mmCIF file of N, CA, C and O in Angstrom:
data_model
loop_
_atom_site.group_PDB
_atom_site.id
_atom_site.type_symbol
_atom_site.label_atom_id
_atom_site.label_comp_id
_atom_site.label_asym_id
_atom_site.label_seq_id
_atom_site.Cartn_x
_atom_site.Cartn_y
_atom_site.Cartn_z
ATOM 1 N N THR A 175 103.819 236.979 82.591
ATOM 2 C CA THR A 175 104.296 238.318 82.281
ATOM 3 C C THR A 175 103.832 239.293 83.353
ATOM 4 O O THR A 175 102.978 238.975 84.172
ATOM 5 N N ALA A 176 104.345 240.497 83.288
ATOM 6 C CA ALA A 176 104.015 241.508 84.294
ATOM 7 C C ALA A 176 102.546 241.893 84.268
ATOM 8 O O ALA A 176 102.004 242.338 85.268
ATOM 9 N N SER A 177 101.869 241.737 83.150
ATOM 10 C CA SER A 177 100.463 242.133 83.060
ATOM 11 C C SER A 177 99.497 241.031 83.488
ATOM 12 O O SER A 177 98.297 241.264 83.584
ATOM 13 N N LEU A 178 99.982 239.851 83.782
ATOM 14 C CA LEU A 178 99.128 238.723 84.147
ATOM 15 C C LEU A 178 98.217 239.006 85.342
ATOM 16 O O LEU A 178 97.036 238.664 85.301
ATOM 17 N N PRO A 179 98.702 239.638 86.422
ATOM 18 C CA PRO A 179 97.795 239.913 87.539
ATOM 19 C C PRO A 179 96.603 240.784 87.170
ATOM 20 O O PRO A 179 95.548 240.694 87.791
ATOM 21 N N ARG A 180 96.732 241.606 86.164
ATOM 22 C CA ARG A 180 95.622 242.467 85.733
ATOM 23 C C ARG A 180 94.659 241.751 84.794
ATOM 24 O O ARG A 180 93.611 242.284 84.454
ATOM 25 N N ALA A 181 94.995 240.526 84.394
ATOM 26 C CA ALA A 181 94.182 239.799 83.418
ATOM 27 C C ALA A 181 92.967 239.121 84.040
ATOM 28 O O ALA A 181 92.118 238.624 83.318
ATOM 29 N N VAL A 182 92.876 239.102 85.349
ATOM 30 C CA VAL A 182 91.739 238.461 86.016
ATOM 31 C C VAL A 182 90.742 239.514 86.471
ATOM 32 O O VAL A 182 91.069 240.693 86.592
ATOM 33 N N GLY A 183 89.523 239.069 86.741
ATOM 34 C CA GLY A 183 88.475 239.980 87.183
ATOM 35 C C GLY A 183 88.779 240.619 88.525
ATOM 36 O O GLY A 183 89.592 240.115 89.308
ATOM 37 N N SER A 184 88.089 241.705 88.836
ATOM 38 C CA SER A 184 88.371 242.466 90.054
ATOM 39 C C SER A 184 87.997 241.721 91.335
ATOM 40 O O SER A 184 88.424 242.101 92.415
ATOM 41 N N GLY A 185 87.221 240.663 91.249
ATOM 42 C CA GLY A 185 86.850 239.901 92.424
ATOM 43 C C GLY A 185 87.608 238.592 92.577
ATOM 44 O O GLY A 185 87.339 237.825 93.506
ATOM 45 N N VAL A 186 88.541 238.332 91.690
ATOM 46 C CA VAL A 186 89.282 237.065 91.705
ATOM 47 C C VAL A 186 90.482 237.167 92.646
ATOM 48 O O VAL A 186 91.284 238.094 92.540
ATOM 49 N N PRO A 187 90.630 236.223 93.591
ATOM 50 C CA PRO A 187 91.806 236.242 94.474
ATOM 51 C C PRO A 187 93.095 236.050 93.672
ATOM 52 O O PRO A 187 93.123 235.324 92.683
ATOM 53 N N ARG A 188 94.160 236.718 94.127
ATOM 54 C CA ARG A 188 95.453 236.611 93.475
ATOM 55 C C ARG A 188 96.505 236.292 94.523
ATOM 56 O O ARG A 188 96.559 236.939 95.569
ATOM 57 N N VAL A 189 97.337 235.282 94.252
ATOM 58 C CA VAL A 189 98.400 234.883 95.169
ATOM 59 C C VAL A 189 99.726 235.052 94.456
ATOM 60 O O VAL A 189 99.919 234.536 93.357
ATOM 61 N N LEU A 190 100.631 235.778 95.087
ATOM 62 C CA LEU A 190 101.989 235.929 94.575
ATOM 63 C C LEU A 190 102.898 235.039 95.396
ATOM 64 O O LEU A 190 103.006 235.201 96.613
ATOM 65 N N ILE A 191 103.533 234.064 94.755
ATOM 66 C CA ILE A 191 104.532 233.219 95.410
ATOM 67 C C ILE A 191 105.875 233.646 94.847
ATOM 68 O O ILE A 191 106.181 233.394 93.687
ATOM 69 N N ASN A 192 106.673 234.328 95.690
ATOM 70 C CA ASN A 192 107.921 234.923 95.216
ATOM 71 C C ASN A 192 108.778 235.279 96.430
ATOM 72 O O ASN A 192 108.276 235.326 97.555
ATOM 73 N N ARG A 193 110.034 235.554 96.212
ATOM 74 C CA ARG A 193 110.913 235.931 97.324
ATOM 75 C C ARG A 193 110.682 237.357 97.791
ATOM 76 O O ARG A 193 111.039 237.714 98.913
ATOM 77 N N GLU A 194 110.113 238.182 96.946
ATOM 78 C CA GLU A 194 109.853 239.570 97.323
ATOM 79 C C GLU A 194 108.581 240.051 96.639
ATOM 80 O O GLU A 194 108.111 239.447 95.678
ATOM 81 N N ARG A 195 108.041 241.122 97.159
ATOM 82 C CA ARG A 195 106.817 241.686 96.580
ATOM 83 C C ARG A 195 107.154 242.352 95.250
ATOM 84 O O ARG A 195 108.070 243.175 95.171
ATOM 85 N N VAL A 196 106.423 241.982 94.228
ATOM 86 C CA VAL A 196 106.618 242.561 92.901
ATOM 87 C C VAL A 196 105.258 242.704 92.232
ATOM 88 O O VAL A 196 104.259 242.136 92.678
ATOM 89 N N GLY A 197 105.236 243.444 91.164
ATOM 90 C CA GLY A 197 104.058 243.489 90.319
ATOM 91 C C GLY A 197 102.961 244.426 90.792
ATOM 92 O O GLY A 197 103.132 245.230 91.691
ATOM 93 N N ASP A 198 101.816 244.262 90.150
ATOM 94 C CA ASP A 198 100.666 245.142 90.325
ATOM 95 C C ASP A 198 99.684 244.544 91.343
ATOM 96 O O ASP A 198 98.569 244.160 91.007
ATOM 97 N N PHE A 199 100.131 244.441 92.586
ATOM 98 C CA PHE A 199 99.300 243.912 93.663
ATOM 99 C C PHE A 199 99.100 245.003 94.704
ATOM 100 O O PHE A 199 99.915 245.905 94.835
ATOM 101 N N ASP A 200 98.028 244.894 95.472
ATOM 102 C CA ASP A 200 97.729 245.868 96.521
ATOM 103 C C ASP A 200 97.842 245.210 97.889
ATOM 104 O O ASP A 200 96.881 245.119 98.642
ATOM 105 N N PHE A 201 99.035 244.764 98.239
ATOM 106 C CA PHE A 201 99.217 244.029 99.489
ATOM 107 C C PHE A 201 98.981 244.888 100.726
ATOM 108 O O PHE A 201 98.576 244.387 101.751
ATOM 109 N N ASP A 202 99.265 246.160 100.633
ATOM 110 C CA ASP A 202 99.229 247.007 101.817
ATOM 111 C C ASP A 202 97.887 247.703 102.046
ATOM 112 O O ASP A 202 97.731 248.412 103.036
ATOM 113 N N GLU A 203 96.946 247.519 101.165
ATOM 114 C CA GLU A 203 95.634 248.139 101.333
ATOM 115 C C GLU A 203 94.823 247.379 102.372
ATOM 116 O O GLU A 203 94.607 246.176 102.245
ATOM 117 N N ALA A 204 94.343 248.058 103.395
ATOM 118 C CA ALA A 204 93.589 247.411 104.475
ATOM 119 C C ALA A 204 92.294 246.777 103.979
ATOM 120 O O ALA A 204 91.851 245.766 104.518
ATOM 121 N N VAL A 205 91.695 247.339 102.956
ATOM 122 C CA VAL A 205 90.423 246.817 102.456
ATOM 123 C C VAL A 205 90.602 245.771 101.357
ATOM 124 O O VAL A 205 89.622 245.204 100.880
ATOM 125 N N ASN A 206 91.833 245.511 100.975
ATOM 126 C CA ASN A 206 92.081 244.550 99.901
ATOM 127 C C ASN A 206 92.007 243.130 100.447
ATOM 128 O O ASN A 206 92.823 242.718 101.254
ATOM 129 N N TYR A 207 91.045 242.381 99.994
ATOM 130 C CA TYR A 207 90.832 241.014 100.470
ATOM 131 C C TYR A 207 91.396 239.975 99.508
ATOM 132 O O TYR A 207 91.431 238.794 99.826
ATOM 133 N N ARG A 208 91.834 240.374 98.326
ATOM 134 C CA ARG A 208 92.128 239.376 97.304
ATOM 135 C C ARG A 208 93.595 239.157 96.992
ATOM 136 O O ARG A 208 93.947 238.154 96.400
ATOM 137 N N ASP A 209 94.479 240.064 97.364
ATOM 138 C CA ASP A 209 95.898 239.910 97.057
ATOM 139 C C ASP A 209 96.643 239.341 98.263
ATOM 140 O O ASP A 209 96.640 239.931 99.347
ATOM 141 N N VAL A 210 97.278 238.192 98.073
ATOM 142 C CA VAL A 210 97.968 237.503 99.161
ATOM 143 C C VAL A 210 99.410 237.242 98.753
ATOM 144 O O VAL A 210 99.656 236.531 97.770
ATOM 145 N N PRO A 211 100.372 237.789 99.510
ATOM 146 C CA PRO A 211 101.770 237.466 99.228
ATOM 147 C C PRO A 211 102.200 236.232 100.026
ATOM 148 O O PRO A 211 101.919 236.111 101.217
ATOM 149 N N VAL A 212 102.857 235.291 99.355
ATOM 150 C CA VAL A 212 103.497 234.157 100.013
ATOM 151 C C VAL A 212 104.978 234.330 99.705
ATOM 152 O O VAL A 212 105.447 233.946 98.638
ATOM 153 N N LEU A 213 105.673 234.984 100.642
ATOM 154 C CA LEU A 213 107.053 235.361 100.382
ATOM 155 C C LEU A 213 108.010 234.269 100.838
ATOM 156 O O LEU A 213 107.868 233.707 101.915
ATOM 157 N N GLY A 214 108.962 233.969 99.971
ATOM 158 C CA GLY A 214 109.957 232.942 100.241
ATOM 159 C C GLY A 214 110.256 232.160 98.985
ATOM 160 O O GLY A 214 109.965 232.599 97.863
ATOM 161 N N ASP A 215 110.838 230.998 99.160
ATOM 162 C CA ASP A 215 111.187 230.127 98.050
ATOM 163 C C ASP A 215 109.927 229.684 97.298
ATOM 164 O O ASP A 215 108.938 229.275 97.924
ATOM 165 N N CYS A 216 109.951 229.750 95.989
ATOM 166 C CA CYS A 216 108.771 229.405 95.181
ATOM 167 C C CYS A 216 108.366 227.942 95.336
ATOM 168 O O CYS A 216 107.180 227.634 95.434
ATOM 169 N N ASP A 217 109.337 227.035 95.367
ATOM 170 C CA ASP A 217 109.007 225.619 95.549
ATOM 171 C C ASP A 217 108.306 225.402 96.882
ATOM 172 O O ASP A 217 107.307 224.685 96.969
ATOM 173 N N ALA A 218 108.815 226.028 97.947
ATOM 174 C CA ALA A 218 108.210 225.871 99.271
ATOM 175 C C ALA A 218 106.804 226.456 99.294
ATOM 176 O O ALA A 218 105.893 225.869 99.895
ATOM 177 N N GLY A 219 106.608 227.589 98.636
ATOM 178 C CA GLY A 219 105.279 228.192 98.571
ATOM 179 C C GLY A 219 104.296 227.328 97.803
ATOM 180 O O GLY A 219 103.141 227.150 98.209
ATOM 181 N N ALA A 220 104.751 226.770 96.682
ATOM 182 C CA ALA A 220 103.893 225.881 95.896
ATOM 183 C C ALA A 220 103.581 224.608 96.672
ATOM 184 O O ALA A 220 102.444 224.116 96.649
ATOM 185 N N ASP A 221 104.569 224.086 97.399
ATOM 186 C CA ASP A 221 104.349 222.895 98.228
ATOM 187 C C ASP A 221 103.318 223.179 99.316
ATOM 188 O O ASP A 221 102.423 222.363 99.566
ATOM 189 N N ALA A 222 103.448 224.326 99.987
ATOM 190 C CA ALA A 222 102.510 224.676 101.055
ATOM 191 C C ALA A 222 101.087 224.814 100.514
ATOM 192 O O ALA A 222 100.125 224.341 101.136
ATOM 193 N N LEU A 223 100.947 225.443 99.354
ATOM 194 C CA LEU A 223 99.634 225.587 98.739
ATOM 195 C C LEU A 223 99.069 224.225 98.351
ATOM 196 O O LEU A 223 97.903 223.917 98.628
ATOM 197 N N ALA A 224 99.885 223.380 97.736
ATOM 198 C CA ALA A 224 99.443 222.039 97.344
ATOM 199 C C ALA A 224 99.050 221.213 98.568
ATOM 200 O O ALA A 224 98.041 220.504 98.551
ATOM 201 N N ASP A 225 99.825 221.321 99.649
ATOM 202 C CA ASP A 225 99.495 220.603 100.880
ATOM 203 C C ASP A 225 98.163 221.082 101.447
ATOM 204 O O ASP A 225 97.320 220.277 101.851
ATOM 205 N N ALA A 226 97.972 222.392 101.483
ATOM 206 C CA ALA A 226 96.741 222.966 102.044
ATOM 207 C C ALA A 226 95.506 222.540 101.253
ATOM 208 O O ALA A 226 94.427 222.376 101.818
ATOM 209 N N LEU A 227 95.680 222.349 99.965
ATOM 210 C CA LEU A 227 94.547 221.992 99.101
ATOM 211 C C LEU A 227 94.422 220.489 98.879
ATOM 212 O O LEU A 227 93.512 220.040 98.181
ATOM 213 N N GLY A 228 95.339 219.709 99.440
ATOM 214 C CA GLY A 228 95.306 218.263 99.254
ATOM 215 C C GLY A 228 95.752 217.828 97.866
ATOM 216 O O GLY A 228 95.350 216.770 97.380
ATOM 217 N N TRP A 229 96.603 218.628 97.248
ATOM 218 C CA TRP A 229 97.051 218.368 95.875
ATOM 219 C C TRP A 229 98.501 217.904 95.806
ATOM 220 O O TRP A 229 99.099 217.877 94.737
ATOM 221 N N ARG A 230 99.136 217.531 96.910
ATOM 222 C CA ARG A 230 100.561 217.224 96.909
ATOM 223 C C ARG A 230 100.899 216.091 95.951
ATOM 224 O O ARG A 230 101.861 216.162 95.199
ATOM 225 N N ALA A 231 100.132 215.010 95.963
ATOM 226 C CA ALA A 231 100.430 213.881 95.069
ATOM 227 C C ALA A 231 100.331 214.315 93.609
ATOM 228 O O ALA A 231 101.150 213.914 92.780
ATOM 229 N N ASP A 232 99.349 215.147 93.291
ATOM 230 C CA ASP A 232 99.197 215.651 91.919
ATOM 231 C C ASP A 232 100.400 216.507 91.521
ATOM 232 O O ASP A 232 100.934 216.369 90.418
ATOM 233 N N LEU A 233 100.819 217.398 92.428
ATOM 234 C CA LEU A 233 101.967 218.259 92.133
ATOM 235 C C LEU A 233 103.229 217.431 91.938
ATOM 236 O O LEU A 233 103.977 217.642 90.979
ATOM 237 N N ASP A 234 103.457 216.473 92.826
ATOM 238 C CA ASP A 234 104.643 215.621 92.685
ATOM 239 C C ASP A 234 104.622 214.835 91.374
ATOM 240 O O ASP A 234 105.651 214.685 90.712
ATOM 241 N N ALA A 235 103.450 214.350 90.982
ATOM 242 C CA ALA A 235 103.338 213.618 89.713
ATOM 243 C C ALA A 235 103.665 214.530 88.526
ATOM 244 O O ALA A 235 104.346 214.115 87.587
ATOM 245 N N LEU A 236 103.205 215.772 88.577
ATOM 246 C CA LEU A 236 103.512 216.714 87.502
ATOM 247 C C LEU A 236 105.004 217.032 87.441
ATOM 248 O O LEU A 236 105.585 217.116 86.354
ATOM 249 N N VAL A 237 105.619 217.189 88.603
ATOM 250 C CA VAL A 237 107.062 217.466 88.630
ATOM 251 C C VAL A 237 107.831 216.271 88.081
ATOM 252 O O VAL A 237 108.758 216.428 87.281
ATOM 253 N N ARG A 238 107.445 215.066 88.476
ATOM 254 C CA ARG A 238 108.123 213.870 87.953
ATOM 255 C C ARG A 238 107.983 213.785 86.429
ATOM 256 O O ARG A 238 108.937 213.459 85.735
ATOM 257 N N ALA A 239 106.803 214.071 85.918
ATOM 258 C CA ALA A 239 106.592 214.047 84.463
ATOM 259 C C ALA A 239 107.477 215.090 83.787
ATOM 260 O O ALA A 239 108.066 214.820 82.736
ATOM 261 N N GLY A 240 107.588 216.262 84.386
ATOM 262 C CA GLY A 240 108.461 217.296 83.840
ATOM 263 C C GLY A 240 109.914 216.890 83.867
ATOM 264 O O GLY A 240 110.673 217.161 82.932
ATOM 265 N N MET A 241 110.314 216.211 84.940
ATOM 266 C CA MET A 241 111.703 215.738 85.055
ATOM 267 C C MET A 241 112.023 214.754 83.939
ATOM 268 O O MET A 241 113.123 214.763 83.391
ATOM 269 N N GLU A 242 111.056 213.902 83.611
ATOM 270 C CA GLU A 242 111.289 212.900 82.567
ATOM 271 C C GLU A 242 111.338 213.528 81.179
ATOM 272 O O GLU A 242 112.153 213.157 80.349
ATOM 273 N N SER A 243 110.454 214.493 80.933
ATOM 274 C CA SER A 243 110.388 215.065 79.591
ATOM 275 C C SER A 243 111.375 216.222 79.374
ATOM 276 O O SER A 243 111.722 216.516 78.235
ATOM 277 N N HIS A 244 111.824 216.865 80.441
ATOM 278 C CA HIS A 244 112.758 217.997 80.328
ATOM 279 C C HIS A 244 113.845 217.901 81.398
ATOM 280 O O HIS A 244 113.934 218.766 82.275
ATOM 281 N N PRO A 245 114.678 216.866 81.359
ATOM 282 C CA PRO A 245 115.669 216.671 82.432
ATOM 283 C C PRO A 245 116.628 217.842 82.601
ATOM 284 O O PRO A 245 117.042 218.136 83.721
ATOM 285 N N ASP A 246 116.993 218.516 81.531
ATOM 286 C CA ASP A 246 117.925 219.638 81.649
ATOM 287 C C ASP A 246 117.330 220.786 82.466
ATOM 288 O O ASP A 246 118.040 221.463 83.199
ATOM 289 N N ALA A 247 116.032 220.996 82.332
ATOM 290 C CA ALA A 247 115.378 222.081 83.059
ATOM 291 C C ALA A 247 115.348 221.811 84.558
ATOM 292 O O ALA A 247 115.270 222.737 85.356
ATOM 293 N N PHE A 248 115.407 220.556 84.957
ATOM 294 C CA PHE A 248 115.345 220.186 86.364
ATOM 295 C C PHE A 248 116.715 219.820 86.935
ATOM 296 O O PHE A 248 116.797 219.413 88.088
ATOM 297 N N ALA A 249 117.769 219.984 86.164
ATOM 298 C CA ALA A 249 119.103 219.537 86.575
ATOM 299 C C ALA A 249 119.565 220.175 87.884
ATOM 300 O O ALA A 249 120.240 219.536 88.680
ATOM 301 N N LYS A 250 119.197 221.420 88.145
ATOM 302 C CA LYS A 250 119.643 222.121 89.349
ATOM 303 C C LYS A 250 118.551 222.233 90.409
ATOM 304 O O LYS A 250 118.724 222.921 91.399
ATOM 305 N N SER A 251 117.455 221.555 90.225
ATOM 306 C CA SER A 251 116.313 221.693 91.122
ATOM 307 C C SER A 251 116.464 220.824 92.369
ATOM 308 O O SER A 251 116.581 219.605 92.287
ATOM 309 N N GLU A 252 116.445 221.467 93.522
ATOM 310 C CA GLU A 252 116.491 220.732 94.790
ATOM 311 C C GLU A 252 115.250 219.858 94.931
ATOM 312 O O GLU A 252 115.322 218.725 95.396
ATOM 313 N N ARG A 253 114.114 220.359 94.519
ATOM 314 C CA ARG A 253 112.858 219.599 94.567
ATOM 315 C C ARG A 253 112.972 218.333 93.736
ATOM 316 O O ARG A 253 112.564 217.259 94.158
ATOM 317 N N ALA A 254 113.551 218.448 92.543
ATOM 318 C CA ALA A 254 113.711 217.289 91.669
ATOM 319 C C ALA A 254 114.645 216.264 92.299
ATOM 320 O O ALA A 254 114.392 215.061 92.230
ATOM 321 N N ARG A 255 115.717 216.731 92.934
ATOM 322 C CA ARG A 255 116.642 215.810 93.598
ATOM 323 C C ARG A 255 115.940 215.048 94.720
ATOM 324 O O ARG A 255 116.132 213.843 94.883
ATOM 325 N N LYS A 256 115.109 215.740 95.498
ATOM 326 C CA LYS A 256 114.383 215.079 96.588
ATOM 327 C C LYS A 256 113.406 214.040 96.047
ATOM 328 O O LYS A 256 113.311 212.938 96.562
ATOM 329 N N LEU A 257 112.667 214.401 95.000
ATOM 330 C CA LEU A 257 111.714 213.448 94.417
ATOM 331 C C LEU A 257 112.432 212.256 93.813
ATOM 332 O O LEU A 257 111.977 211.119 93.940
ATOM 333 N N ALA A 258 113.571 212.506 93.169
ATOM 334 C CA ALA A 258 114.335 211.402 92.579
ATOM 335 C C ALA A 258 114.835 210.465 93.669
ATOM 336 O O ALA A 258 114.780 209.239 93.525
ATOM 337 N N ALA A 259 115.310 211.023 94.780
ATOM 338 C CA ALA A 259 115.796 210.199 95.883
ATOM 339 C C ALA A 259 114.654 209.377 96.481
ATOM 340 O O ALA A 259 114.828 208.202 96.794
ATOM 341 N N GLU A 260 113.480 209.986 96.627
ATOM 342 C CA GLU A 260 112.325 209.252 97.153
ATOM 343 C C GLU A 260 111.953 208.109 96.220
ATOM 344 O O GLU A 260 111.629 207.013 96.670
ATOM 345 N N THR A 261 111.998 208.366 94.926
ATOM 346 C CA THR A 261 111.653 207.346 93.945
ATOM 347 C C THR A 261 112.642 206.185 94.016
ATOM 348 O O THR A 261 112.251 205.027 94.003
ATOM 349 N N GLU A 262 113.935 206.506 94.121
ATOM 350 C CA GLU A 262 114.962 205.467 94.199
ATOM 351 C C GLU A 262 114.827 204.643 95.469
ATOM 352 O O GLU A 262 115.083 203.450 95.484
ATOM 353 N N ASP A 263 114.379 205.275 96.555
ATOM 354 C CA ASP A 263 114.212 204.574 97.829
ATOM 355 C C ASP A 263 112.873 203.862 97.936
ATOM 356 O O ASP A 263 112.617 203.168 98.901
ATOM 357 N N GLY A 264 112.002 204.072 96.944
ATOM 358 C CA GLY A 264 110.703 203.423 96.953
ATOM 359 C C GLY A 264 109.657 204.119 97.794
ATOM 360 O O GLY A 264 108.618 203.549 98.101
ATOM 361 N N PHE A 265 109.907 205.388 98.152
ATOM 362 C CA PHE A 265 108.958 206.109 98.992
ATOM 363 C C PHE A 265 108.127 207.120 98.216
ATOM 364 O O PHE A 265 107.389 207.890 98.789
ATOM 365 N N ALA A 266 108.238 207.141 96.918
ATOM 366 C CA ALA A 266 107.531 208.133 96.125
ATOM 367 C C ALA A 266 106.032 207.905 96.164
ATOM 368 O O ALA A 266 105.560 206.785 96.194
ATOM 369 N N ALA A 267 105.314 209.013 96.197
ATOM 370 C CA ALA A 267 103.850 208.914 96.140
ATOM 371 C C ALA A 267 103.444 208.418 94.771
ATOM 372 O O ALA A 267 104.049 208.772 93.764
ATOM 373 N N LYS A 268 102.450 207.585 94.736
ATOM 374 C CA LYS A 268 101.974 207.076 93.446
ATOM 375 C C LYS A 268 101.267 208.173 92.693
ATOM 376 O O LYS A 268 100.618 209.032 93.280
ATOM 377 N N SER A 269 101.375 208.128 91.390
ATOM 378 C CA SER A 269 100.686 209.104 90.553
ATOM 379 C C SER A 269 99.188 208.901 90.680
ATOM 380 O O SER A 269 98.713 207.774 90.749
ATOM 381 N N PRO A 270 98.433 210.009 90.718
ATOM 382 C CA PRO A 270 96.997 209.885 90.807
ATOM 383 C C PRO A 270 96.428 209.308 89.526
ATOM 384 O O PRO A 270 97.045 209.434 88.465
ATOM 385 N N PRO A 271 95.284 208.650 89.593
ATOM 386 C CA PRO A 271 94.684 208.095 88.377
ATOM 387 C C PRO A 271 94.308 209.197 87.406
ATOM 388 O O PRO A 271 93.976 210.302 87.826
ATOM 389 N N ALA A 272 94.401 208.892 86.135
ATOM 390 C CA ALA A 272 94.102 209.905 85.095
ATOM 391 C C ALA A 272 92.621 210.117 84.966
ATOM 392 O O ALA A 272 91.801 209.334 85.288
#
């Protein structure tokens, strides 16, 4: 919701992954160290964050689980199509151990 960015403490970093700047963030303040905009496609932003943190296999496993349990929600997802194609070709990353 719109109030979610205000729900964290004043010292907690906040990242907005969106096509445009929205919400209660202070992106333009020179002294603001905690608000970071990642502007562009949300899937690409989430992928970049997961890659940077070494979480790509975990993210892909979560997306695959979502595709299986909610196929209609992923019907138009380019990310889901890519993961499905990788799985069919045998190149999918293995799910991390539980």
